[in-house]
Coordinates of C-alpha atoms and ligand atoms in Angstrom, one line a residue:
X1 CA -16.2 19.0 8.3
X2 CA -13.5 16.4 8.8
X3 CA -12.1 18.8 11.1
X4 CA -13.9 17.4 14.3
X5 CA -11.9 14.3 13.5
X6 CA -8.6 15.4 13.8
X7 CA -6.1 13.7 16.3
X8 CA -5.3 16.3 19.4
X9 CA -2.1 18.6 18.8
X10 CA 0.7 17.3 21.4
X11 CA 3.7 19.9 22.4
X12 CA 6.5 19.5 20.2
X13 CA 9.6 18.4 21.9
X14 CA 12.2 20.4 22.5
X15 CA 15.1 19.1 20.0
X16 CA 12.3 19.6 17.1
X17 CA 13.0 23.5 16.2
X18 CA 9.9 25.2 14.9
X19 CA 10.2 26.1 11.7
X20 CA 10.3 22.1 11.3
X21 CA 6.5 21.8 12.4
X22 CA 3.7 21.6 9.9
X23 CA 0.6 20.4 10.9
X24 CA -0.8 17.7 9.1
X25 CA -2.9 14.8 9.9
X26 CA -1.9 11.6 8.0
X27 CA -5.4 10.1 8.9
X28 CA -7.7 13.1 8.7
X29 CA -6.2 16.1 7.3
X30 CA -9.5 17.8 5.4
X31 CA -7.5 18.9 2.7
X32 CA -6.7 15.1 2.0
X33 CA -9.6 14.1 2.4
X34 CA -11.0 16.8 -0.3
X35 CA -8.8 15.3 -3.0
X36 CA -5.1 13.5 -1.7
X37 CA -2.7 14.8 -4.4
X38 CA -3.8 18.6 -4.5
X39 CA -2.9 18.2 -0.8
X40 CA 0.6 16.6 -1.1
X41 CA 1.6 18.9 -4.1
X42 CA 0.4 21.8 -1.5
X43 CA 2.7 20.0 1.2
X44 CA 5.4 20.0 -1.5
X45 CA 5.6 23.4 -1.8
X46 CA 4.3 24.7 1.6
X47 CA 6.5 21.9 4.3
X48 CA 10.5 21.3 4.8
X49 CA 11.2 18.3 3.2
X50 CA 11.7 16.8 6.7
X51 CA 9.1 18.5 8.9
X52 CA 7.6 17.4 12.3
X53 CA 3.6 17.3 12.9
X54 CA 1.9 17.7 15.9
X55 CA -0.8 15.1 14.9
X56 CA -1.1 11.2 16.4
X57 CA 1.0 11.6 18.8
X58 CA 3.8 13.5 17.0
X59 CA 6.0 12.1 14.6
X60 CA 8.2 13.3 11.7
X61 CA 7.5 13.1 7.5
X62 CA 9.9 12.8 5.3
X63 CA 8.6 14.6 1.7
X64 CA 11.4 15.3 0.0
X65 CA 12.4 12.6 -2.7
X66 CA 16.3 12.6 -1.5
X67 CA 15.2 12.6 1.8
X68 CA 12.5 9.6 1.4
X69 CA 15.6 7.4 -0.6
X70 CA 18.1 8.1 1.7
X71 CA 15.6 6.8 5.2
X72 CA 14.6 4.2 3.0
X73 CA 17.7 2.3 2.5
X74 CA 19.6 3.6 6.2
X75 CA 18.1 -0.1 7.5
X76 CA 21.2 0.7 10.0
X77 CA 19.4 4.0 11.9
X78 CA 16.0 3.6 10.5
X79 CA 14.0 0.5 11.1
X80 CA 11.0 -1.0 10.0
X81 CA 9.9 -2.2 13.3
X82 CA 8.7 -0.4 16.5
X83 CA 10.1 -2.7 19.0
X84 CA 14.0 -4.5 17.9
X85 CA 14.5 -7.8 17.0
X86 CA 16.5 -8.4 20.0
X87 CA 14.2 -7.1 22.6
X88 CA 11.2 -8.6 21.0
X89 CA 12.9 -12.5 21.1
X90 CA 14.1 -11.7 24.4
X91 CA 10.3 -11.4 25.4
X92 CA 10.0 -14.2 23.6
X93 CA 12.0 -16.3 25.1
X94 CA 10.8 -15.2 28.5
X95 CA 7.1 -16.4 28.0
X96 CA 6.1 -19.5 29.6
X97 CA 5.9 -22.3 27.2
X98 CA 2.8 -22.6 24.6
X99 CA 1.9 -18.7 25.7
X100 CA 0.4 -17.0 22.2
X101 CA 3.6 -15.4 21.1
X102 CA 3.4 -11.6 19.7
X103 CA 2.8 -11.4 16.1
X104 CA 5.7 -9.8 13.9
X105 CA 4.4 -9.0 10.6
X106 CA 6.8 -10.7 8.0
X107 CA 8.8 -10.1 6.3
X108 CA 8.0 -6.0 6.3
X109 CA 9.0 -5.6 10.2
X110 CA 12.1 -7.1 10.2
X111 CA 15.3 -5.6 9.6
X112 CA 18.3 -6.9 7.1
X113 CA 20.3 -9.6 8.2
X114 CA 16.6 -11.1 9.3
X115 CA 14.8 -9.5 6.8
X116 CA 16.1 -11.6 3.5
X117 CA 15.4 -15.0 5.9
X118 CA 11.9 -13.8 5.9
X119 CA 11.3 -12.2 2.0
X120 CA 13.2 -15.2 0.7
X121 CA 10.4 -17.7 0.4
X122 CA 8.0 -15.0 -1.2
X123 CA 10.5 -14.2 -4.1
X124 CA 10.0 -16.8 -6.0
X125 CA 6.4 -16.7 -6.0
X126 CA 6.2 -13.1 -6.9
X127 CA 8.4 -13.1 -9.6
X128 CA 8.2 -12.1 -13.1
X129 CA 7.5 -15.5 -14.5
X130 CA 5.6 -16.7 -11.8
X131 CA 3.2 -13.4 -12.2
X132 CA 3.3 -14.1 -16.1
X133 CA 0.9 -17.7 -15.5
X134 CA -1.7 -15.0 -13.6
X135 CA -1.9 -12.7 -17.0
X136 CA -5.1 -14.7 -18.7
X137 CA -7.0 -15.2 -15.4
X138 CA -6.7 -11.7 -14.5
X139 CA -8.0 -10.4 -18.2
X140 CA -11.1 -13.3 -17.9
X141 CA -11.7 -11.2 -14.7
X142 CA -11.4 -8.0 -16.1
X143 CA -13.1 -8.5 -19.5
X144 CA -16.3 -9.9 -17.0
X145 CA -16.6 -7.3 -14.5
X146 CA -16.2 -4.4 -16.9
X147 CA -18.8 -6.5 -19.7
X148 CA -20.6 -7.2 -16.6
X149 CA -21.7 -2.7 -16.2
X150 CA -21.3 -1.8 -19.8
X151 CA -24.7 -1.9 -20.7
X152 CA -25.7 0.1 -17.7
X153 CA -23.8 3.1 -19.0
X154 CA -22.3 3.8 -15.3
X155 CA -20.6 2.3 -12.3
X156 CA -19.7 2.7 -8.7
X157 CA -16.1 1.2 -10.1
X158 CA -14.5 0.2 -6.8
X159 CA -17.5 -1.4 -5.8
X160 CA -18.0 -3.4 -9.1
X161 CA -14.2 -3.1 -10.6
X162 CA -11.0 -2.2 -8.4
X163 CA -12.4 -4.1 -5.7
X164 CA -13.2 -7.4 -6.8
X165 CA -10.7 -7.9 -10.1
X166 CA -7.6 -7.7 -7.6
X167 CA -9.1 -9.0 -4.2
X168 CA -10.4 -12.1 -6.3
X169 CA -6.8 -12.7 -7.5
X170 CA -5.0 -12.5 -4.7
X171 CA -7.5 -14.5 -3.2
X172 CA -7.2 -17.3 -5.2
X173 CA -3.3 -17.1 -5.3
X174 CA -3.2 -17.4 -1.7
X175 CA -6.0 -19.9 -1.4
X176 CA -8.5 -18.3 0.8
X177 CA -12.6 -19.0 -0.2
X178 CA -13.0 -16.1 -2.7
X179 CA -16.7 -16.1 -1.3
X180 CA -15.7 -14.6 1.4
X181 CA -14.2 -11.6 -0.4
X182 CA -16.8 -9.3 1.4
X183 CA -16.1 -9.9 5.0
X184 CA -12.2 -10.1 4.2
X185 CA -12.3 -6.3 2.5
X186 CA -14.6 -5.3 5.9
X187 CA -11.8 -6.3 7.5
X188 CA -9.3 -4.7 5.8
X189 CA -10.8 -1.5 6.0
X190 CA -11.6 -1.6 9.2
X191 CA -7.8 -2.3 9.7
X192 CA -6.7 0.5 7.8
X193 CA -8.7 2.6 9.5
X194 CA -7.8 2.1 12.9
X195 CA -5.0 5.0 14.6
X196 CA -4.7 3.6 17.4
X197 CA -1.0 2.6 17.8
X198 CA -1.1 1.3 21.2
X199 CA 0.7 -2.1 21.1
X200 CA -1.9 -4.7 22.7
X201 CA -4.1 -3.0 20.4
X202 CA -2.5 -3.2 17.4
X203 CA -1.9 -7.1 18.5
X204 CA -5.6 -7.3 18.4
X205 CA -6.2 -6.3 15.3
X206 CA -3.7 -8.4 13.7
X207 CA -4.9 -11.0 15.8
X208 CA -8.4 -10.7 14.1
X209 CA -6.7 -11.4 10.5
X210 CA -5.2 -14.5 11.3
X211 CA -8.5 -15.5 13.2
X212 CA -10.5 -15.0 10.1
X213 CA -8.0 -17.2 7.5
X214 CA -7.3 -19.8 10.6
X215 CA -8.9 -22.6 9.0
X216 CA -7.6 -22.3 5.9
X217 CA -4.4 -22.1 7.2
X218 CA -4.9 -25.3 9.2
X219 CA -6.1 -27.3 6.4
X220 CA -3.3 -26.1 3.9
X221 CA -0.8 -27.6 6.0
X222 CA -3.0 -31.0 5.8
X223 CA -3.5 -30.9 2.3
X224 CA -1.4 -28.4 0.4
X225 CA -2.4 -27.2 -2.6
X226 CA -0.4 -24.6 -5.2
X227 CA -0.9 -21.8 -3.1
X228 CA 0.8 -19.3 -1.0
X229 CA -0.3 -20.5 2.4
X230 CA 0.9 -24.2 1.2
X231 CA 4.3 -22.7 0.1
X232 CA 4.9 -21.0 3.1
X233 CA 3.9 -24.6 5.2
X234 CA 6.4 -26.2 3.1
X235 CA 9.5 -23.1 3.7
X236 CA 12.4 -23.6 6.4
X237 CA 13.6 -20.4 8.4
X238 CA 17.1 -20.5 10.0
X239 CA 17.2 -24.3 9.3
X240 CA 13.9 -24.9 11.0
X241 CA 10.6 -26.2 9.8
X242 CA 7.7 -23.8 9.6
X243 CA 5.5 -23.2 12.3
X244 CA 1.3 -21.6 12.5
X245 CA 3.7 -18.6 14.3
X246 CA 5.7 -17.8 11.2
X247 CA 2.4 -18.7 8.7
X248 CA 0.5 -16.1 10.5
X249 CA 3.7 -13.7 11.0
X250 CA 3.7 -13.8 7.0
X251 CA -0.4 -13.6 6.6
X252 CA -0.7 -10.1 8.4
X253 CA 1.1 -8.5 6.1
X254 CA 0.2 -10.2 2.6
X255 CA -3.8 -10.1 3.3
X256 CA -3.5 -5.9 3.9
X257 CA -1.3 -5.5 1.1
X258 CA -3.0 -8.5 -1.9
X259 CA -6.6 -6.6 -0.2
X260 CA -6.2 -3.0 -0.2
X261 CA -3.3 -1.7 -2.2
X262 CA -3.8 -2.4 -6.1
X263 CA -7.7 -1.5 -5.7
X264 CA -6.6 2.2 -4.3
X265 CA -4.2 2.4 -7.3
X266 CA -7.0 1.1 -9.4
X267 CA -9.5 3.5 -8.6
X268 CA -6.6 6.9 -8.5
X269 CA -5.9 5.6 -12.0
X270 CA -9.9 5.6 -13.3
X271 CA -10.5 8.9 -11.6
X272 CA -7.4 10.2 -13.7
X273 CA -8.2 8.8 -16.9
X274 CA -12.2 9.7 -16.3
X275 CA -11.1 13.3 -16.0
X276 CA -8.7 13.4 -19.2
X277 CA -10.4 12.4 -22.0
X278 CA -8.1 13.7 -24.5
X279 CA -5.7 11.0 -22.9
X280 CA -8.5 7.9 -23.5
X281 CA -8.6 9.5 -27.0
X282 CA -4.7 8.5 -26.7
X283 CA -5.0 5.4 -25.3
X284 CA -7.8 4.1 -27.4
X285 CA -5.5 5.0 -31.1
X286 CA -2.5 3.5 -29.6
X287 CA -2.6 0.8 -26.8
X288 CA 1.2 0.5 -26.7
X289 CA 0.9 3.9 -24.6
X290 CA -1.0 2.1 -21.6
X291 CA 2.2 1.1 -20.1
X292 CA 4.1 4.0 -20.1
X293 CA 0.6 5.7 -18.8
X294 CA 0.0 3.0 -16.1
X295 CA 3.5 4.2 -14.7
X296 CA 3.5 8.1 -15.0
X297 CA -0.8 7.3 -13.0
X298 CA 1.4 5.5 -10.4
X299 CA 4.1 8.6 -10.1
X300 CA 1.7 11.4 -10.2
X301 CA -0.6 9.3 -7.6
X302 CA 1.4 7.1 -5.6
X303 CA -0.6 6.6 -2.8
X304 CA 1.5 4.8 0.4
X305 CA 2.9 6.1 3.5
X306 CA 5.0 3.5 5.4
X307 CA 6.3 3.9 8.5
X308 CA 10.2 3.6 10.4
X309 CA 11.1 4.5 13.8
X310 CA 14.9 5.9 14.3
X311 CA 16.8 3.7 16.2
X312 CA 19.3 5.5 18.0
X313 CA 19.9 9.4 18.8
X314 CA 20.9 10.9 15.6
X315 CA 21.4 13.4 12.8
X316 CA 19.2 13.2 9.2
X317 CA 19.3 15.6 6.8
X318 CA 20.7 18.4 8.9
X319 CA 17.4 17.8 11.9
X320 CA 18.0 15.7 15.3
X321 CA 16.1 12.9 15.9
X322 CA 15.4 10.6 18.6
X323 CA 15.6 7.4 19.3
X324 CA 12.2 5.3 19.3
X325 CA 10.9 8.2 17.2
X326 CA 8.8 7.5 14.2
X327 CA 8.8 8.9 10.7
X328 CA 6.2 8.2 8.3
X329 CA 7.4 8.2 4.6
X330 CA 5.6 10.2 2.5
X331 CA 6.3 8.5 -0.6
X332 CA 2.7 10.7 -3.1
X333 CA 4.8 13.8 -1.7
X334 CA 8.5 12.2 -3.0
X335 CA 7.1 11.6 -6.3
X336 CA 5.7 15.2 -6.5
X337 CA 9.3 17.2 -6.2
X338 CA 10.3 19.2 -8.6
X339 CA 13.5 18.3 -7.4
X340 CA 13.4 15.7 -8.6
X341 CA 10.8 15.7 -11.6
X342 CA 10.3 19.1 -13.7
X343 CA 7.0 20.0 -13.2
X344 CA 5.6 17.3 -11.1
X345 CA 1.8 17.7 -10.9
X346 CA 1.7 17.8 -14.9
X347 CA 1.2 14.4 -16.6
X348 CA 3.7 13.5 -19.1
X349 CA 3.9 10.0 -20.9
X350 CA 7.2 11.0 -22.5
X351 CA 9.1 11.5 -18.7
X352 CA 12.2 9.5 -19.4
X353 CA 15.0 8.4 -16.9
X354 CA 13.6 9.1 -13.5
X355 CA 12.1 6.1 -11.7
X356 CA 9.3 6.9 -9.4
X357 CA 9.1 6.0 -5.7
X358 CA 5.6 4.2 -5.4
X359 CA 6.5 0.6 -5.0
X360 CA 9.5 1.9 -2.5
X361 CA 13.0 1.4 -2.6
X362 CA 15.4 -0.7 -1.0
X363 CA 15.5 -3.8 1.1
X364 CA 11.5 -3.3 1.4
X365 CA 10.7 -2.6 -2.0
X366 CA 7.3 -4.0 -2.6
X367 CA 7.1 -7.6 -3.5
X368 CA 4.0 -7.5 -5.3
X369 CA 4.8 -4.7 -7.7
X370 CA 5.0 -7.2 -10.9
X371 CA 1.5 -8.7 -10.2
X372 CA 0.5 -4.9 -9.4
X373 CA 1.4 -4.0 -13.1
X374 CA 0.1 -6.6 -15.0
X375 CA -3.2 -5.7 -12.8
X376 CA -3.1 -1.9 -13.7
X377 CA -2.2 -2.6 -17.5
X378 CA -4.6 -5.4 -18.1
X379 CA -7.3 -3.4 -16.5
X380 CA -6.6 -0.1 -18.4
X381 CA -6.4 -2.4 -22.1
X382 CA -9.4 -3.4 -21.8
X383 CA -11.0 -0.4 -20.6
X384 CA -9.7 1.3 -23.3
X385 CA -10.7 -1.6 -25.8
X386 CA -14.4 -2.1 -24.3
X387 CA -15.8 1.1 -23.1
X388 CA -16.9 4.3 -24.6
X389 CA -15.2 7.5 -23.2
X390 CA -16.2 7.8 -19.6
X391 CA -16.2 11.1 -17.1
X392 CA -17.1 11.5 -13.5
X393 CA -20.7 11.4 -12.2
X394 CA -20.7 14.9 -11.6
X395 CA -23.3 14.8 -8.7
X396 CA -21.4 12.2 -7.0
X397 CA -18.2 14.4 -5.8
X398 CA -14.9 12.5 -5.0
X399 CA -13.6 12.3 -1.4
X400 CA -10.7 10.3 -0.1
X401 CA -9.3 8.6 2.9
X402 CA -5.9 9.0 3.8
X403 CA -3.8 7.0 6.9
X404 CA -1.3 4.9 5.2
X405 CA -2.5 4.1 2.0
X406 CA -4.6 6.9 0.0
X407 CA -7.2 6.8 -2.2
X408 CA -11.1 7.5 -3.4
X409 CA -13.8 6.2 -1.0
X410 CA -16.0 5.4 -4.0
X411 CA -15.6 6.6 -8.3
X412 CA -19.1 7.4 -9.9
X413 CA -18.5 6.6 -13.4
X414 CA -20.8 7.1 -16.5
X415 CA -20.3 6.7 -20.2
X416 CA -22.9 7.0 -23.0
X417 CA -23.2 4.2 -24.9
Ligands
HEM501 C1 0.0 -0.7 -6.8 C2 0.0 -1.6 -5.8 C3 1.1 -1.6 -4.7 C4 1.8 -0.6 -4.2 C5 1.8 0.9 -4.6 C6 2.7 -1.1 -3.2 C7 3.6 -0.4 -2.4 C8 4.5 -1.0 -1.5 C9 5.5 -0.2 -0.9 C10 5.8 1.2 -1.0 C11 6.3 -1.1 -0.1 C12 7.5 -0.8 0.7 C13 7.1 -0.7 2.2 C14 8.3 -0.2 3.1 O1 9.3 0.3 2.5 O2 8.2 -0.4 4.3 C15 5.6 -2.4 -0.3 C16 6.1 -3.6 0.3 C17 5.4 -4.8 0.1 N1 4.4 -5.1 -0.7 FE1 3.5 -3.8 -2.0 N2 2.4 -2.5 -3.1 C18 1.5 -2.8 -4.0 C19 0.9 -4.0 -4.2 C20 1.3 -5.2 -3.6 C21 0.6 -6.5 -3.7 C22 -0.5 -6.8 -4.7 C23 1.2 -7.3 -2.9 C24 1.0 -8.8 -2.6 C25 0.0 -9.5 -3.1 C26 2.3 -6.6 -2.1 C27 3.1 -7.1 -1.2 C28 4.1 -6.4 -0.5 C29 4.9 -7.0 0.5 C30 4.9 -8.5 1.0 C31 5.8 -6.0 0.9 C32 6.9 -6.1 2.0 C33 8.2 -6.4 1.3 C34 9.4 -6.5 2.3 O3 9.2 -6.1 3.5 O4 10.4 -7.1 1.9 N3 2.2 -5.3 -2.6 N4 4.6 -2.3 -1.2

């Protein structure tokens, strides 16, 4: 079925020794698409924890927990961006004045020392207390959208649940028209969805998300409000004011990640809990559970793959690589090792001491994980609270879509009430 849409097998290079290839297809592997985590518990077991594939053009995976941790915070040989810093200003520079500079998606493609010039102005306004103010607004949400099907004794729950409780947020946090919710999450998709990796095509599809926000970003810096795209007007970056450049360079990145990633770990979470109801039974007698179950949903399912490219010749984890490769890390597959967790595919709310990999670690480690939990606990509580024990549709089987960020295409829920 999804096999016609596999990406052609290239040679492997000759540095790459065999038994380091595995074949699998980030964006269309059929196994994945079947059901995600069976397949990276199968990868787990079956790959090296640092294996080469064939697929989209060739590139490596790192799997292994160890291995995903130590890439993740070796900024020095493993970067976040395709093209440097360097080379990329030097173009720069070398345009004629008022050309449309390159976008550089901030602050996730830059590299430390650039990188904390970049994250800096976000911190703030993801942090702990600044997430806190969001808690009511995001329970009026949820308590509406899930009243909202109750009475209908099913749902299509990204459609009517994971999709709009955390794209309305973020929406209104970064002060974009949340009536335009439908064509931004087109967009999204569509830019999730595209492989094609070709660089004046990828700088046509970012361009297409800064098109779409442009005049909000124009009139923020007019009349700034509380928002993100007014805080970002008002920032400074190496001692200079902040220019539409930098505002976009910063949008890219924080529309794909406020408009796709918590509704993915929304809807891997419902399918999860629909499937166990001996755990809703748990939930339901003792809410204090929900977050230590909102964090063993986001290790047994973590669902991102972010890229690096290795920049120089060099040696990981006992394999040559080469410079301007890239390696894609496979962060569901980290959280699945039994090195690193005893039995790793079973659910246990009483794992203690190991921390899992979802939101990343180091220098990148995701900015938006607080708002993320408060989203994922707030939405479970008062599932828990307000609905009777759900289960799958059972005529409307599961498939998923893979690429960089996993999860269901669509959970058919139904309840008797
Ligand atoms: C459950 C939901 C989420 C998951 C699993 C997740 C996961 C991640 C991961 C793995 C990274 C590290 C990427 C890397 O190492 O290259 C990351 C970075 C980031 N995330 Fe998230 N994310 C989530 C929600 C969010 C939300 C809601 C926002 C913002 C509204 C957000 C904003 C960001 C930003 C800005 C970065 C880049 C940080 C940097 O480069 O310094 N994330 N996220």
């Amino acid at each position: 079925m999804a096999q016609a849409n596999l990406s052609p097998a290239v040679p492997k290079p000759d540095h790459v020794p065999a038994s380091l290839v595995y074949d699998f297809d980030m964006f269309a592997d059929p196994g994945m698409i079947e059901n995600a985590h069976n397949r990276a518990l199968e990868i787990v077991k079956e790959a090296p924890p640092v294996f080469w594939t064939p697929r989209n053009d060739g590139h490596w995976v790192i799997a292994g927990h160890n291995a995903v941790f130590n890439m993740s915070r070796d900024t020095e040989r493993f970067s976040n961006a395709m093209v440097s810093y360097e080379q990329i200003h030097a173009m720069i520079a070398s345009m004629p004045e008022g050309a449309p500079k390159p976008l550089i998606p901030a602050p996730i493609t830059y590299d430390p020392p650039h990188h904390a010039v970049y994250r800096g102005p976000l911190q703030k306004a993801f942090s702990p207390k600044a997430m806190t103010a969001l808690k009511d607004s995001i329970r009026e949400l949820a308590v509406a959208l899930i009243e909202a099907v109750k009475p209908k004794g099913e749902c299509a729950f990204v459609d009517a649940i994971a999709e709009p409780l955390p794209v309305t947020i973020f929406l209104r946090m970064f002060g974009l028209p949340v009536e335009r919710q439908r064509e931004y999450r087109d967009l999204v998709k569509e830019h999730f969805e595209d492989t094609d990796s070709d660089p004046s095509h990828v700088q046509a599809r970012l361009k297409k998300v800064t098109d779409i926000m442009h005049d909000t970003i124009m009139e923020r810096k007019e009349n700034p409000t509380d928002d993100l795209i007014s805080l970002l007007w008002q920032s400074e970056f190496n001692g200079e004011k902040a220019t539409l450049w930098d505002i976009q360079n910063y949008c890219v990145v924080l529309f794909a990640a406020g408009l796709d990633t918590v509704v993915n770990g929304m809807s891997l979470g419902a399918v999860h809990l629909a499937t166990n109801p001996q755990l809703q039974a748990e939930l339901r007698a003792d809410p204090d559970k929900i977050p230590a179950a909102a964090e063993e949903i986001l290790r047994r399912y973590t669902f991102t793959l972010p890229p690096r490219f290795v920049s120089a010749d060099t040696e990981f984890e006992g394999v040559q690589m080469k410079h301007g490769e890239k390696a894609v890390l496979m962060l569901p597959a980290a959280d699945l090792d039994p090195s690193e967790f005893d039995s790793p595919e079973e659910f246990n709310l009483a794992r203690e001491g190991k921390a899992h990999i979802a939101f990343g670690t180091g220098p990148h480690r995701c900015l938006g994980s607080h708002l993320a939990r408060f989203e994922l606990n707030i939405l479970y509580e008062e599932m828990m609270a307000r609905l009777p024990e759900f289960r799958l549709d059972p005529d409307k089987p599961l498939t998923y879509h893979g690429g960089h960020v996993w999860g269901p295409d669509e959970v058919y829920l139904k309840w008797d009430n």
